[in-house]
XYZ file of C-alpha atoms in Angstrom:
407
model
C -0.030 -0.020 -0.043
C 1.291 3.483 -0.946
C 1.847 5.362 2.353
C 3.300 8.816 2.132
C 3.632 9.168 5.839
C 5.707 5.965 5.936
C 7.689 7.214 2.825
C 8.471 10.441 4.576
C 10.579 8.440 7.028
C 12.881 7.261 4.254
C 13.950 10.958 3.749
C 16.302 12.207 6.573
C 15.946 15.829 5.624
C 12.146 15.628 6.129
C 12.770 14.912 9.764
C 14.373 18.344 10.465
C 12.829 21.597 11.491
C 13.264 24.988 9.799
C 12.588 28.197 11.689
C 11.109 26.051 14.547
C 8.582 24.541 12.216
C 8.257 21.053 10.650
C 9.822 21.137 7.163
C 7.164 21.166 4.486
C 8.919 20.634 1.203
C 6.808 21.608 -1.823
C 9.581 22.203 -4.376
C 10.238 18.937 -6.059
C 9.815 20.161 -9.424
C 13.063 22.042 -8.866
C 14.822 19.053 -7.237
C 13.437 16.207 -5.026
C 14.793 15.124 -1.715
C 16.903 12.011 -1.431
C 16.022 8.772 0.404
C 18.491 7.134 2.777
C 19.050 4.288 0.389
C 20.445 6.521 -2.351
C 22.657 8.360 0.142
C 23.956 5.166 1.625
C 24.763 3.754 -1.871
C 26.871 6.823 -2.771
C 28.565 6.763 0.634
C 29.357 2.977 0.065
C 30.905 3.678 -3.289
C 33.395 6.363 -1.934
C 34.000 4.306 1.183
C 34.592 0.841 -0.327
C 35.264 0.843 -4.154
C 35.984 4.361 -5.210
C 37.815 4.046 -8.552
C 37.497 5.239 -12.153
C 35.372 3.379 -14.624
C 36.473 1.249 -17.679
C 40.223 1.905 -16.821
C 41.614 0.345 -13.730
C 42.673 -3.427 -14.090
C 42.182 -4.174 -10.554
C 39.425 -5.301 -8.283
C 37.738 -2.054 -7.073
C 37.999 -0.730 -10.652
C 35.991 -3.750 -11.875
C 33.518 -3.228 -9.000
C 33.113 0.434 -9.822
C 32.625 -0.311 -13.569
C 30.147 -3.136 -12.822
C 28.109 -0.812 -10.538
C 28.057 1.901 -13.151
C 26.963 -0.130 -16.018
C 24.362 -1.817 -13.706
C 22.849 1.626 -13.072
C 22.589 2.192 -16.846
C 20.777 -1.145 -17.235
C 18.277 -0.254 -14.456
C 17.610 3.176 -16.205
C 17.054 1.472 -19.579
C 14.593 -1.049 -18.025
C 12.701 1.800 -16.242
C 11.855 3.556 -19.475
C 11.723 0.380 -21.649
C 14.840 1.140 -23.670
C 17.945 -0.897 -24.545
C 21.051 -0.479 -22.463
C 23.120 1.141 -25.297
C 20.450 3.720 -25.737
C 21.044 5.403 -22.359
C 23.669 8.014 -22.193
C 24.616 9.412 -18.891
C 24.876 13.290 -18.730
C 25.017 15.842 -16.117
C 21.328 16.624 -16.440
C 18.472 17.149 -18.888
C 19.828 20.355 -19.974
C 23.198 18.840 -21.041
C 21.241 16.020 -22.806
C 19.325 18.606 -24.960
C 22.473 20.540 -25.807
C 24.119 17.299 -26.784
C 21.269 16.551 -29.363
C 21.058 20.172 -30.447
C 24.761 20.428 -31.044
C 25.544 16.882 -32.356
C 22.412 16.095 -34.412
C 21.639 19.641 -35.225
C 25.067 20.531 -36.678
C 25.031 17.393 -38.867
C 21.427 17.599 -40.053
C 20.113 21.191 -40.003
C 20.506 23.627 -42.931
C 19.404 27.160 -43.786
C 15.606 27.234 -44.297
C 14.891 24.128 -42.166
C 12.438 24.568 -39.365
C 12.587 23.601 -35.595
C 9.203 23.384 -33.827
C 9.060 24.266 -30.128
C 6.474 25.612 -27.760
C 6.309 28.831 -25.667
C 6.060 26.656 -22.503
C 9.460 25.262 -22.789
C 12.019 25.378 -19.943
C 14.883 27.527 -20.983
C 16.899 24.380 -21.178
C 14.795 23.308 -24.129
C 14.741 26.710 -25.796
C 18.140 28.279 -25.623
C 20.126 25.198 -27.105
C 17.762 25.363 -30.233
C 18.178 29.305 -30.463
C 22.025 28.679 -30.560
C 21.918 25.937 -33.146
C 19.406 27.936 -35.276
C 21.773 30.903 -35.179
C 24.622 28.636 -36.264
C 22.936 26.701 -39.022
C 20.273 29.308 -40.438
C 17.256 27.135 -39.348
C 14.186 28.998 -38.299
C 12.415 28.488 -34.869
C 8.633 28.100 -34.915
C 6.228 27.694 -32.004
C 2.895 25.867 -31.320
C 0.845 28.680 -29.804
C -0.842 28.542 -26.514
C -4.545 28.879 -25.580
C -6.201 29.533 -22.332
C -5.689 28.274 -19.606
C -2.212 27.158 -20.619
C -2.414 24.393 -23.223
C -1.030 23.922 -26.683
C -3.301 24.903 -29.505
C -2.809 21.509 -31.034
C -5.506 22.383 -33.756
C -2.657 24.608 -35.311
C -0.349 21.754 -35.663
C -1.120 20.685 -39.229
C -0.396 24.248 -40.351
C 2.908 24.414 -38.514
C 4.368 21.067 -39.493
C 5.527 20.478 -43.061
C 8.442 19.039 -45.176
C 10.597 21.910 -43.899
C 10.146 20.765 -40.318
C 13.307 18.737 -39.375
C 13.090 18.747 -35.600
C 10.407 19.063 -32.944
C 11.425 19.447 -29.324
C 8.568 19.686 -26.735
C 8.093 19.469 -22.944
C 6.155 16.430 -21.771
C 4.674 18.282 -18.790
C 5.082 21.884 -18.031
C 7.126 22.736 -14.888
C 5.133 25.910 -14.416
C 1.483 25.052 -15.576
C 1.444 21.293 -14.984
C 0.024 20.958 -18.443
C 0.558 17.442 -19.760
C 0.974 17.819 -23.597
C -0.540 15.510 -26.192
C 2.876 14.304 -27.340
C 1.629 11.224 -28.928
C -0.183 13.317 -31.519
C 2.790 15.563 -31.981
C 5.067 12.631 -32.553
C 2.742 11.030 -35.137
C 2.409 14.004 -37.160
C 5.992 14.967 -37.066
C 7.104 11.509 -38.131
C 4.546 11.775 -41.014
C 6.877 14.512 -42.463
C 10.153 12.877 -41.402
C 10.907 15.146 -38.505
C 12.642 13.916 -35.445
C 11.096 14.553 -31.943
C 12.806 15.040 -28.590
C 10.698 14.994 -25.374
C 11.785 16.915 -22.333
C 10.481 14.439 -19.750
C 12.150 15.964 -16.681
C 8.744 16.467 -15.119
C 7.255 13.098 -16.107
C 9.907 10.337 -15.709
C 9.952 10.795 -12.005
C 6.152 10.813 -11.689
C 4.622 8.256 -14.075
C 5.530 5.094 -16.019
C 7.264 6.138 -19.294
C 7.753 3.614 -22.209
C 9.918 5.189 -24.954
C 9.198 2.292 -27.382
C 5.447 2.936 -27.011
C 5.692 6.683 -27.361
C 8.178 6.178 -30.448
C 9.959 9.387 -29.580
C 13.335 9.757 -31.165
C 15.042 11.341 -28.136
C 13.956 11.630 -24.427
C 15.748 13.429 -21.641
C 15.422 13.663 -17.809
C 17.450 14.603 -14.753
C 18.288 12.268 -11.949
C 17.981 14.923 -9.210
C 14.118 15.312 -9.692
C 13.654 11.586 -9.144
C 15.426 11.019 -5.786
C 18.698 10.689 -7.320
C 21.787 13.138 -6.768
C 22.447 16.223 -8.558
C 24.822 16.104 -11.592
C 23.435 12.980 -13.329
C 20.973 12.866 -16.119
C 20.049 10.764 -19.061
C 19.658 10.950 -22.783
C 17.611 8.193 -24.581
C 17.969 8.013 -28.273
C 17.081 5.669 -31.108
C 20.084 3.574 -31.867
C 20.409 4.378 -35.509
C 20.345 8.161 -34.743
C 22.857 7.889 -31.847
C 25.210 5.732 -33.991
C 25.004 8.367 -36.850
C 25.556 11.357 -34.634
C 29.171 12.833 -34.257
C 30.655 12.983 -30.720
C 29.543 16.034 -28.576
C 32.756 16.231 -26.592
C 36.126 14.652 -26.873
C 38.530 13.027 -24.306
C 38.724 10.149 -21.848
C 37.078 6.962 -22.703
C 34.991 8.003 -25.568
C 37.832 7.103 -27.987
C 38.690 3.807 -29.725
C 42.126 4.897 -31.137
C 43.965 8.119 -31.119
C 46.500 9.314 -33.665
C 48.039 12.807 -33.602
C 45.878 14.024 -36.477
C 42.752 11.855 -36.235
C 41.009 9.566 -33.929
C 38.153 6.963 -33.917
C 35.483 6.673 -31.479
C 33.828 4.010 -29.280
C 30.311 2.678 -29.976
C 27.329 4.028 -28.043
C 26.707 4.950 -25.293
C 30.347 5.658 -24.446
C 30.961 7.772 -27.584
C 29.127 10.398 -25.855
C 30.566 10.091 -22.327
C 33.857 11.886 -22.554
C 36.051 12.083 -19.459
C 35.464 10.564 -16.057
C 31.755 10.429 -15.649
C 29.597 11.056 -12.364
C 30.079 7.465 -11.118
C 28.553 7.956 -7.685
C 25.720 9.858 -9.309
C 24.923 7.069 -11.656
C 25.097 4.515 -8.819
C 22.744 6.750 -6.889
C 20.394 7.075 -9.851
C 20.208 3.254 -10.238
C 19.286 2.956 -6.614
C 16.700 5.736 -6.972
C 15.249 3.791 -9.845
C 15.010 0.639 -7.617
C 13.324 2.735 -4.914
C 10.575 4.340 -7.168
C 10.081 0.844 -8.863
C 9.390 -0.637 -5.415
C 6.690 2.067 -4.844
C 5.125 1.544 -8.257
C 5.136 4.352 -10.833
C 1.368 3.951 -11.246
C 0.854 4.428 -7.496
C 3.136 7.480 -7.615
C 0.977 8.947 -10.438
C -2.136 8.289 -8.614
C -0.843 9.811 -5.481
C 0.155 12.952 -7.433
C -3.465 13.194 -9.016
C -4.890 12.954 -5.604
C -2.654 15.621 -4.064
C -3.125 18.054 -6.995
C -6.745 17.743 -6.935
C -6.825 18.365 -3.296
C -4.508 21.358 -3.687
C -6.636 22.961 -6.434
C -9.566 22.569 -4.004
C -8.102 23.746 -0.757
C -6.140 26.732 -2.317
C -9.556 28.279 -3.332
C -9.972 29.058 0.389
C -7.354 31.721 0.019
C -8.787 35.129 -0.907
C -7.600 36.838 -4.206
C -5.627 33.755 -5.272
C -5.152 33.260 -9.090
C -4.149 29.607 -10.093
C -2.695 28.989 -13.438
C -2.903 25.995 -15.731
C -5.623 23.494 -16.547
C -7.885 22.185 -14.011
C -7.748 18.461 -15.231
C -5.140 16.169 -16.724
C -2.223 18.040 -15.195
C 1.022 17.171 -13.297
C 1.685 17.808 -9.702
C 2.716 21.547 -9.895
C 0.383 24.333 -9.044
C 1.538 27.892 -9.682
C -0.337 30.913 -8.315
C -0.308 34.530 -7.331
C -2.176 36.375 -4.438
C -3.511 39.723 -5.465
C -0.758 42.258 -5.668
C 1.763 40.480 -3.447
C 4.994 39.501 -5.228
C 5.653 35.745 -5.355
C 9.059 36.358 -3.687
C 7.283 37.908 -0.716
C 4.817 34.992 -0.628
C 7.703 32.606 -0.575
C 9.631 34.460 2.121
C 6.590 34.397 4.558
C 5.922 30.616 3.834
C 9.603 30.077 4.726
C 8.897 31.488 8.233
C 6.536 28.504 8.534
C 9.135 26.026 7.290
C 7.341 25.671 3.806
C 9.475 25.589 0.725
C 7.978 26.678 -2.569
C 9.560 28.126 -5.797
C 9.030 31.777 -6.549
C 9.918 33.504 -9.860
C 9.757 32.673 -13.454
C 10.725 28.924 -13.009
C 13.175 29.296 -16.021
C 10.166 29.743 -18.220
C 10.301 33.497 -18.883
C 8.260 33.523 -22.045
C 5.535 31.469 -20.408
C 5.339 33.725 -17.366
C 5.305 36.679 -19.752
C 2.350 35.023 -21.553
C 0.563 34.811 -18.227
C 1.027 38.589 -17.881
C 2.692 38.513 -14.528
C 6.320 39.219 -13.488
C 6.558 35.992 -11.374
C 4.633 33.239 -9.839
C 4.775 31.173 -6.694
C 4.816 27.331 -7.308
C 3.927 24.434 -5.131
C 5.086 21.017 -6.449
C 4.395 17.554 -4.914
C 6.023 14.272 -4.815
C 5.928 10.941 -3.089
C 6.613 12.172 0.328
C 3.962 14.864 0.464
C 0.661 14.658 2.287
C -2.698 16.583 2.390
C -1.459 17.719 5.809
C 1.486 19.543 3.877
C -1.129 21.336 1.723
C -3.200 22.349 4.657
C -0.123 23.823 6.107
C 0.428 25.576 2.877
C -3.100 27.014 2.811
C -2.853 28.198 6.475
C 0.379 29.987 5.781
C -1.061 31.607 2.577
C -3.861 33.068 4.670
C -1.198 34.465 6.909
C 0.316 36.183 3.845
C -2.915 37.754 3.174
C -3.225 39.097 6.771
C 0.333 40.441 6.698
C -0.121 42.428 3.477
C -3.601 43.571 4.483
C -2.163 45.097 7.662
C 0.733 46.643 5.789
C -1.640 48.526 3.481
């Protein structure tokens, strides 16, 4: 049985107090907390078999390599991929930059089109701006409609033979909108375009099957799914990864090096130059085990229940404006209260030990579309409870009282 109260006990940080209050962590869309099993696995690596991978011809070197590659197998199984299709990166941002730079330079020409959306995280916008500037390709965007969804009816007019690449967020980190990526992928493939999914907000929260989705690339970050920072993943179809040139050079990505020219290893190592984040990969593998033990379908159901509860109880706060669709959304709720700046909201919540994000959430074009300078955002994960949301509502009412008094 999925029990968030019991799950809380797996996370040491959730046992502490902040400003004399119980820590209520509602910022998991930025980064999740880490369970003890992940912390212990990384500690064990450094204490017992710290060595580089694919290099040392000695026992702990073999142990480190085996643990690193076992993590890759776990991640592959987690999203129904083949092991060689999983490239370890620092995060989702680096994975997108890898594709934009490597695939983009090899395949994009002046006049080609790259299709994006205005709700992209900056990590899925700026890499494409850079490669468009370098290649002469043109950026196009699927427009938004109220209350924060893609105007998918416009898609047939936006995709054509000129469209070479589509890069779209699976679930918005600001609005919680879950995009109809299956429709986008099907239409893009009909015109021969490749599709990348930014799944940073969905892989930690629901079962993802890359073969069923038929996406060409998919990226996510470990730190949003109970793993440490500094580790992320790129999934890609094998024929595409095989054809792409290396993104960076050095370390174990080489096969043979001459002074003037070199040859490279096969995937995935062709894209993993230098010493990788070994402990991070091991931690990610353990995080995958942990989430799998809870059940990804159970995690998604818990997220739906919490989100619906949040949308309901937040209505108790006077003059609150909540953004995004009311149904079919991920576990993030962005809002503003009257004319109180989101940073002020976050500061007062912090006095009660409550952590939320405040600002533009690295989605400046989207927040600009909302017509506000910033939003406050509460985001939920496996360790959150309705009691956490009740605490949030009580503190938000306090925000109202403080600023009413200040007027």
